[in-house]
Amino acid sequence: MQADDFPKFKVLIVGDGGTGKTAFINRHITGDYTTTYEPTLGVEIYPLDFHTNHGTIRFHCWDTGGKVSGLRDGYYIHGQCAIIMFDVTNKKSYKNVPRWYKDLRGICKDIPIVLCGNKVDVADRQVQATDVTFHTKKNLQYYEVSAKDNYNLVNPFLYLARKLAGWPIIIPPQKVAATGPTFHTSCFHWMKCVSVNCRREADDADAAELPLSENDDAVEWIFI
């Protein structure tokens, strides 16, 4: 088997601008976190490798911008799985989750999708765990994560790897560079990927006081 002859999957990472999509990916790549926010324009692609009990698995992460783009549907083509991210400190970003879901399903049909609520490190969250019910209606996996605190970051990818591969993948403990990422999850470790050119997203402004809604027809696009 050649060095690069291992499973590779295209994962779409979508959600409103400022929800922390790029910070989420960059935390895996470098172990770093910054409060500097640079919006992703169009799409950026990063390869991330899992070293598992079944060998290496690579996710090609398509980090999509959070604004409307005529090219966005083209980014979704051949997507094999997806992560929809919202910001628990921003109600608008959760209100828009149904739209992102509808967009994905329109192009990618029955791919596995994970819903992630980012920035759970913030004490004054605007979307409580009990408010998050969209995943139960659509049979999605849900994880609360924090790119800032390195909390629960591996689990979305581990879930997708298991769904796509069809067998119970595990990630044995392994050494990570001292400058690399550390995780709250004691039994899973993420190895650094080959990409070094990345952007980061950080905390967004406080959310507007809007009621939560999960009615696809009632929700309007609101971009930050």
mmCIF file of C-alpha atoms in Angstrom:
data_model
loop_
_atom_site.group_PDB
_atom_site.id
_atom_site.type_symbol
_atom_site.label_atom_id
_atom_site.label_comp_id
_atom_site.label_asym_id
_atom_site.label_seq_id
_atom_site.Cartn_x
_atom_site.Cartn_y
_atom_site.Cartn_z
ATOM 1 C CA MET A 1 0.000 0.000 0.000
ATOM 2 C CA GLN A 2 1.353 3.428 -0.934
ATOM 3 C CA ALA A 3 1.949 6.050 1.743
ATOM 4 C CA ASP A 4 -1.098 8.064 0.674
ATOM 5 C CA ASP A 5 -3.329 5.086 -0.160
ATOM 6 C CA PHE A 6 -5.902 5.516 2.605
ATOM 7 C CA PRO A 7 -9.540 6.627 2.840
ATOM 8 C CA LYS A 8 -10.179 10.295 2.091
ATOM 9 C CA PHE A 9 -13.476 12.109 2.620
ATOM 10 C CA LYS A 10 -14.747 15.549 1.632
ATOM 11 C CA VAL A 11 -16.353 17.244 4.643
ATOM 12 C CA LEU A 12 -18.280 20.501 4.214
ATOM 13 C CA ILE A 13 -18.080 22.901 7.150
ATOM 14 C CA VAL A 14 -20.878 25.447 6.928
ATOM 15 C CA GLY A 15 -22.602 28.022 9.098
ATOM 16 C CA ASP A 16 -22.963 31.755 9.555
ATOM 17 C CA GLY A 17 -19.903 33.996 9.544
ATOM 18 C CA GLY A 18 -18.234 34.424 12.906
ATOM 19 C CA THR A 19 -19.384 31.087 14.332
ATOM 20 C CA GLY A 20 -15.790 29.828 14.571
ATOM 21 C CA LYS A 21 -15.526 27.415 11.647
ATOM 22 C CA THR A 22 -11.973 28.379 10.733
ATOM 23 C CA ALA A 23 -10.898 28.539 14.383
ATOM 24 C CA PHE A 24 -12.305 25.029 14.815
ATOM 25 C CA ILE A 25 -10.159 23.711 11.946
ATOM 26 C CA ASN A 26 -7.082 25.738 12.853
ATOM 27 C CA ARG A 27 -7.161 24.409 16.417
ATOM 28 C CA HIS A 28 -6.655 20.933 14.976
ATOM 29 C CA ILE A 29 -3.897 22.079 12.638
ATOM 30 C CA THR A 30 -1.683 24.234 14.853
ATOM 31 C CA GLY A 31 -3.070 23.973 18.366
ATOM 32 C CA ASP A 32 -3.307 27.763 18.396
ATOM 33 C CA TYR A 33 -6.247 30.058 19.019
ATOM 34 C CA THR A 34 -6.421 33.783 18.350
ATOM 35 C CA THR A 35 -9.070 36.444 18.845
ATOM 36 C CA THR A 36 -8.304 37.950 15.427
ATOM 37 C CA TYR A 37 -11.251 37.444 13.094
ATOM 38 C CA GLU A 38 -10.703 37.238 9.339
ATOM 39 C CA PRO A 39 -13.818 36.209 7.371
ATOM 40 C CA THR A 40 -13.353 33.319 4.976
ATOM 41 C CA LEU A 41 -14.012 34.426 1.407
ATOM 42 C CA GLY A 42 -15.384 31.684 -0.802
ATOM 43 C CA VAL A 43 -13.843 28.440 0.405
ATOM 44 C CA GLU A 44 -10.561 27.235 1.868
ATOM 45 C CA ILE A 45 -9.552 23.571 1.896
ATOM 46 C CA TYR A 46 -7.514 21.895 4.610
ATOM 47 C CA PRO A 47 -6.487 18.214 4.863
ATOM 48 C CA LEU A 48 -6.776 16.761 8.383
ATOM 49 C CA ASP A 49 -5.531 13.259 9.207
ATOM 50 C CA PHE A 50 -6.779 10.791 11.798
ATOM 51 C CA HIS A 51 -4.383 7.986 12.756
ATOM 52 C CA THR A 52 -6.724 5.216 13.862
ATOM 53 C CA ASN A 53 -6.719 1.527 14.711
ATOM 54 C CA HIS A 54 -7.603 0.942 11.044
ATOM 55 C CA GLY A 55 -4.868 3.194 9.669
ATOM 56 C CA THR A 56 -4.947 6.782 8.486
ATOM 57 C CA ILE A 57 -8.167 8.527 7.494
ATOM 58 C CA ARG A 58 -8.045 11.972 5.883
ATOM 59 C CA PHE A 59 -10.780 14.585 5.866
ATOM 60 C CA HIS A 60 -10.506 17.262 3.208
ATOM 61 C CA CYS A 61 -12.217 20.086 5.089
ATOM 62 C CA TRP A 62 -14.010 22.592 2.878
ATOM 63 C CA ASP A 63 -14.248 25.664 5.087
ATOM 64 C CA THR A 64 -16.960 27.722 3.422
ATOM 65 C CA GLY A 65 -17.588 31.426 3.936
ATOM 66 C CA GLY A 66 -20.657 32.444 5.904
ATOM 67 C CA LYS A 67 -22.102 34.813 3.304
ATOM 68 C CA VAL A 68 -24.307 34.108 0.314
ATOM 69 C CA SER A 69 -22.253 33.108 -2.728
ATOM 70 C CA GLY A 70 -23.359 32.044 -6.177
ATOM 71 C CA LEU A 71 -20.602 29.423 -6.091
ATOM 72 C CA ARG A 72 -21.650 27.841 -2.809
ATOM 73 C CA ASP A 73 -23.717 25.047 -4.355
ATOM 74 C CA GLY A 74 -20.688 24.159 -6.460
ATOM 75 C CA TYR A 75 -18.621 23.720 -3.312
ATOM 76 C CA TYR A 76 -21.132 21.161 -2.031
ATOM 77 C CA ILE A 77 -20.852 18.822 -5.042
ATOM 78 C CA HIS A 78 -19.333 15.447 -4.096
ATOM 79 C CA GLY A 79 -19.493 16.323 -0.402
ATOM 80 C CA GLN A 80 -19.541 13.113 1.635
ATOM 81 C CA CYS A 81 -20.343 14.532 5.070
ATOM 82 C CA ALA A 82 -20.848 17.896 6.733
ATOM 83 C CA ILE A 83 -20.596 19.900 9.918
ATOM 84 C CA ILE A 84 -23.096 22.717 10.501
ATOM 85 C CA MET A 85 -21.750 25.154 13.072
ATOM 86 C CA PHE A 86 -23.538 27.808 15.053
ATOM 87 C CA ASP A 87 -22.435 30.099 17.875
ATOM 88 C CA VAL A 88 -24.149 29.574 21.239
ATOM 89 C CA THR A 89 -23.617 33.284 21.998
ATOM 90 C CA ASN A 90 -25.503 34.319 18.853
ATOM 91 C CA LYS A 91 -29.167 33.392 18.447
ATOM 92 C CA LYS A 92 -29.201 34.421 14.798
ATOM 93 C CA SER A 93 -26.623 31.797 13.919
ATOM 94 C CA TYR A 94 -28.841 29.077 15.404
ATOM 95 C CA LYS A 95 -31.934 30.461 13.687
ATOM 96 C CA ASN A 96 -30.141 29.965 10.368
ATOM 97 C CA VAL A 97 -29.229 26.322 10.965
ATOM 98 C CA PRO A 98 -32.360 25.057 9.087
ATOM 99 C CA ARG A 99 -31.325 27.020 6.007
ATOM 100 C CA TRP A 100 -27.829 25.582 6.004
ATOM 101 C CA TYR A 101 -29.321 22.121 6.454
ATOM 102 C CA LYS A 102 -31.762 22.655 3.587
ATOM 103 C CA ASP A 103 -28.929 23.861 1.318
ATOM 104 C CA LEU A 104 -26.822 20.803 2.098
ATOM 105 C CA ARG A 105 -29.652 18.352 1.591
ATOM 106 C CA GLY A 106 -30.542 19.993 -1.718
ATOM 107 C CA ILE A 107 -27.149 19.063 -3.177
ATOM 108 C CA CYS A 108 -25.786 16.230 -1.056
ATOM 109 C CA LYS A 109 -28.975 14.322 -0.173
ATOM 110 C CA ASP A 110 -28.347 11.718 2.541
ATOM 111 C CA ILE A 111 -24.805 12.455 3.704
ATOM 112 C CA PRO A 112 -24.126 12.241 7.474
ATOM 113 C CA ILE A 113 -24.308 15.665 9.130
ATOM 114 C CA VAL A 114 -23.130 16.794 12.561
ATOM 115 C CA LEU A 115 -24.498 19.913 14.261
ATOM 116 C CA CYS A 116 -21.986 21.763 16.460
ATOM 117 C CA GLY A 117 -22.678 24.554 18.935
ATOM 118 C CA ASN A 118 -19.390 26.442 19.306
ATOM 119 C CA LYS A 119 -18.131 28.858 22.018
ATOM 120 C CA VAL A 120 -19.551 26.972 24.997
ATOM 121 C CA ASP A 121 -16.639 28.423 26.979
ATOM 122 C CA VAL A 122 -18.553 31.722 27.143
ATOM 123 C CA ALA A 123 -20.488 31.980 30.406
ATOM 124 C CA ASP A 124 -23.209 34.279 29.062
ATOM 125 C CA ARG A 125 -24.467 32.021 26.278
ATOM 126 C CA GLN A 126 -27.632 33.038 24.427
ATOM 127 C CA VAL A 127 -28.584 29.571 23.129
ATOM 128 C CA GLN A 128 -28.913 27.112 26.000
ATOM 129 C CA ALA A 129 -28.455 23.377 25.545
ATOM 130 C CA THR A 130 -32.194 22.900 26.103
ATOM 131 C CA ASP A 131 -32.925 25.327 23.239
ATOM 132 C CA VAL A 132 -31.097 23.126 20.734
ATOM 133 C CA THR A 133 -33.633 20.687 19.317
ATOM 134 C CA PHE A 134 -33.168 20.880 15.553
ATOM 135 C CA HIS A 135 -30.909 17.825 15.521
ATOM 136 C CA THR A 136 -33.587 15.669 17.137
ATOM 137 C CA LYS A 137 -36.079 16.614 14.416
ATOM 138 C CA LYS A 138 -33.644 15.750 11.610
ATOM 139 C CA ASN A 139 -31.862 12.819 13.286
ATOM 140 C CA LEU A 140 -28.481 14.557 13.390
ATOM 141 C CA GLN A 141 -25.636 14.091 15.853
ATOM 142 C CA TYR A 142 -25.052 17.143 18.071
ATOM 143 C CA TYR A 143 -21.939 18.211 19.959
ATOM 144 C CA GLU A 144 -21.205 21.288 22.023
ATOM 145 C CA VAL A 145 -17.647 22.422 21.343
ATOM 146 C CA SER A 146 -15.173 25.172 22.142
ATOM 147 C CA ALA A 147 -12.384 26.011 19.735
ATOM 148 C CA LYS A 148 -10.966 28.349 22.377
ATOM 149 C CA ASP A 149 -10.810 25.718 25.122
ATOM 150 C CA ASN A 150 -10.096 22.707 22.873
ATOM 151 C CA TYR A 151 -13.299 21.128 24.166
ATOM 152 C CA ASN A 152 -14.928 18.195 22.335
ATOM 153 C CA LEU A 153 -13.214 19.003 19.030
ATOM 154 C CA VAL A 154 -12.357 15.468 17.954
ATOM 155 C CA ASN A 155 -15.788 13.916 18.433
ATOM 156 C CA PRO A 156 -17.505 15.418 15.342
ATOM 157 C CA PHE A 157 -14.827 13.957 13.075
ATOM 158 C CA LEU A 158 -14.760 10.661 14.923
ATOM 159 C CA TYR A 159 -18.531 10.311 14.531
ATOM 160 C CA LEU A 160 -18.317 11.078 10.792
ATOM 161 C CA ALA A 161 -15.412 8.656 10.321
ATOM 162 C CA ARG A 162 -17.422 5.857 11.907
ATOM 163 C CA LYS A 163 -20.494 6.621 9.809
ATOM 164 C CA LEU A 164 -18.544 6.785 6.560
ATOM 165 C CA ALA A 165 -16.284 3.806 7.146
ATOM 166 C CA GLY A 166 -18.971 1.578 8.601
ATOM 167 C CA TRP A 167 -16.846 0.167 11.391
ATOM 168 C CA PRO A 168 -16.071 1.187 15.007
ATOM 169 C CA ILE A 169 -13.021 3.382 14.501
ATOM 170 C CA ILE A 170 -11.009 4.300 17.566
ATOM 171 C CA ILE A 171 -8.039 6.609 17.908
ATOM 172 C CA PRO A 172 -5.408 5.134 20.238
ATOM 173 C CA PRO A 173 -3.493 7.479 22.566
ATOM 174 C CA GLN A 174 -0.385 8.830 20.859
ATOM 175 C CA LYS A 175 2.230 11.453 21.397
ATOM 176 C CA VAL A 176 1.480 15.006 20.313
ATOM 177 C CA ALA A 177 4.065 17.739 19.900
ATOM 178 C CA ALA A 178 4.480 19.936 22.958
ATOM 179 C CA THR A 179 3.375 22.960 20.932
ATOM 180 C CA GLY A 180 0.468 21.076 19.404
ATOM 181 C CA PRO A 181 -3.121 20.726 20.557
ATOM 182 C CA THR A 182 -4.293 19.073 23.734
ATOM 183 C CA PHE A 183 -7.817 17.835 24.318
ATOM 184 C CA HIS A 184 -10.289 17.397 27.142
ATOM 185 C CA THR A 185 -11.176 13.997 25.699
ATOM 186 C CA SER A 186 -8.705 11.666 27.380
ATOM 187 C CA CYS A 187 -8.808 8.721 24.967
ATOM 188 C CA PHE A 188 -8.710 10.492 21.588
ATOM 189 C CA HIS A 189 -5.821 12.481 20.142
ATOM 190 C CA TRP A 190 -5.661 14.450 16.925
ATOM 191 C CA MET A 191 -2.504 14.476 14.796
ATOM 192 C CA LYS A 192 -1.402 17.665 13.064
ATOM 193 C CA CYS A 193 -2.232 17.971 9.374
ATOM 194 C CA VAL A 194 -0.110 19.021 6.415
ATOM 195 C CA SER A 195 -1.740 22.413 5.907
ATOM 196 C CA VAL A 196 -0.070 25.487 7.392
ATOM 197 C CA ASN A 197 -1.834 28.384 5.646
ATOM 198 C CA CYS A 198 -4.954 28.967 7.674
ATOM 199 C CA ARG A 199 -7.247 31.669 8.941
ATOM 200 C CA ARG A 200 -8.954 31.855 12.266
ATOM 201 C CA GLU A 201 -12.331 32.923 13.490
ATOM 202 C CA ALA A 202 -12.969 34.037 17.028
ATOM 203 C CA ASP A 203 -15.659 35.412 19.261
ATOM 204 C CA ASP A 204 -18.485 37.259 17.534
ATOM 205 C CA ALA A 205 -20.450 40.235 18.801
ATOM 206 C CA ASP A 206 -23.231 39.630 21.271
ATOM 207 C CA ALA A 207 -26.362 38.174 19.719
ATOM 208 C CA ALA A 208 -29.411 40.272 19.024
ATOM 209 C CA GLU A 209 -32.393 39.559 21.210
ATOM 210 C CA LEU A 210 -34.373 37.408 18.799
ATOM 211 C CA PRO A 211 -36.695 34.472 19.496
ATOM 212 C CA LEU A 212 -35.409 31.080 18.405
ATOM 213 C CA SER A 213 -37.161 29.402 15.500
ATOM 214 C CA GLU A 214 -36.664 26.112 13.703
ATOM 215 C CA ASN A 215 -39.395 26.501 11.102
ATOM 216 C CA ASP A 216 -37.667 26.316 7.725
ATOM 217 C CA ASP A 217 -40.203 28.581 6.064
ATOM 218 C CA ALA A 218 -40.148 31.152 8.848
ATOM 219 C CA VAL A 219 -36.405 31.641 9.011
ATOM 220 C CA GLU A 220 -34.715 34.323 6.943
ATOM 221 C CA TRP A 221 -31.015 34.453 6.129
ATOM 222 C CA ILE A 222 -29.156 36.721 8.516
ATOM 223 C CA PHE A 223 -25.420 37.044 7.882
ATOM 224 C CA ILE A 224 -22.819 38.597 10.115
#
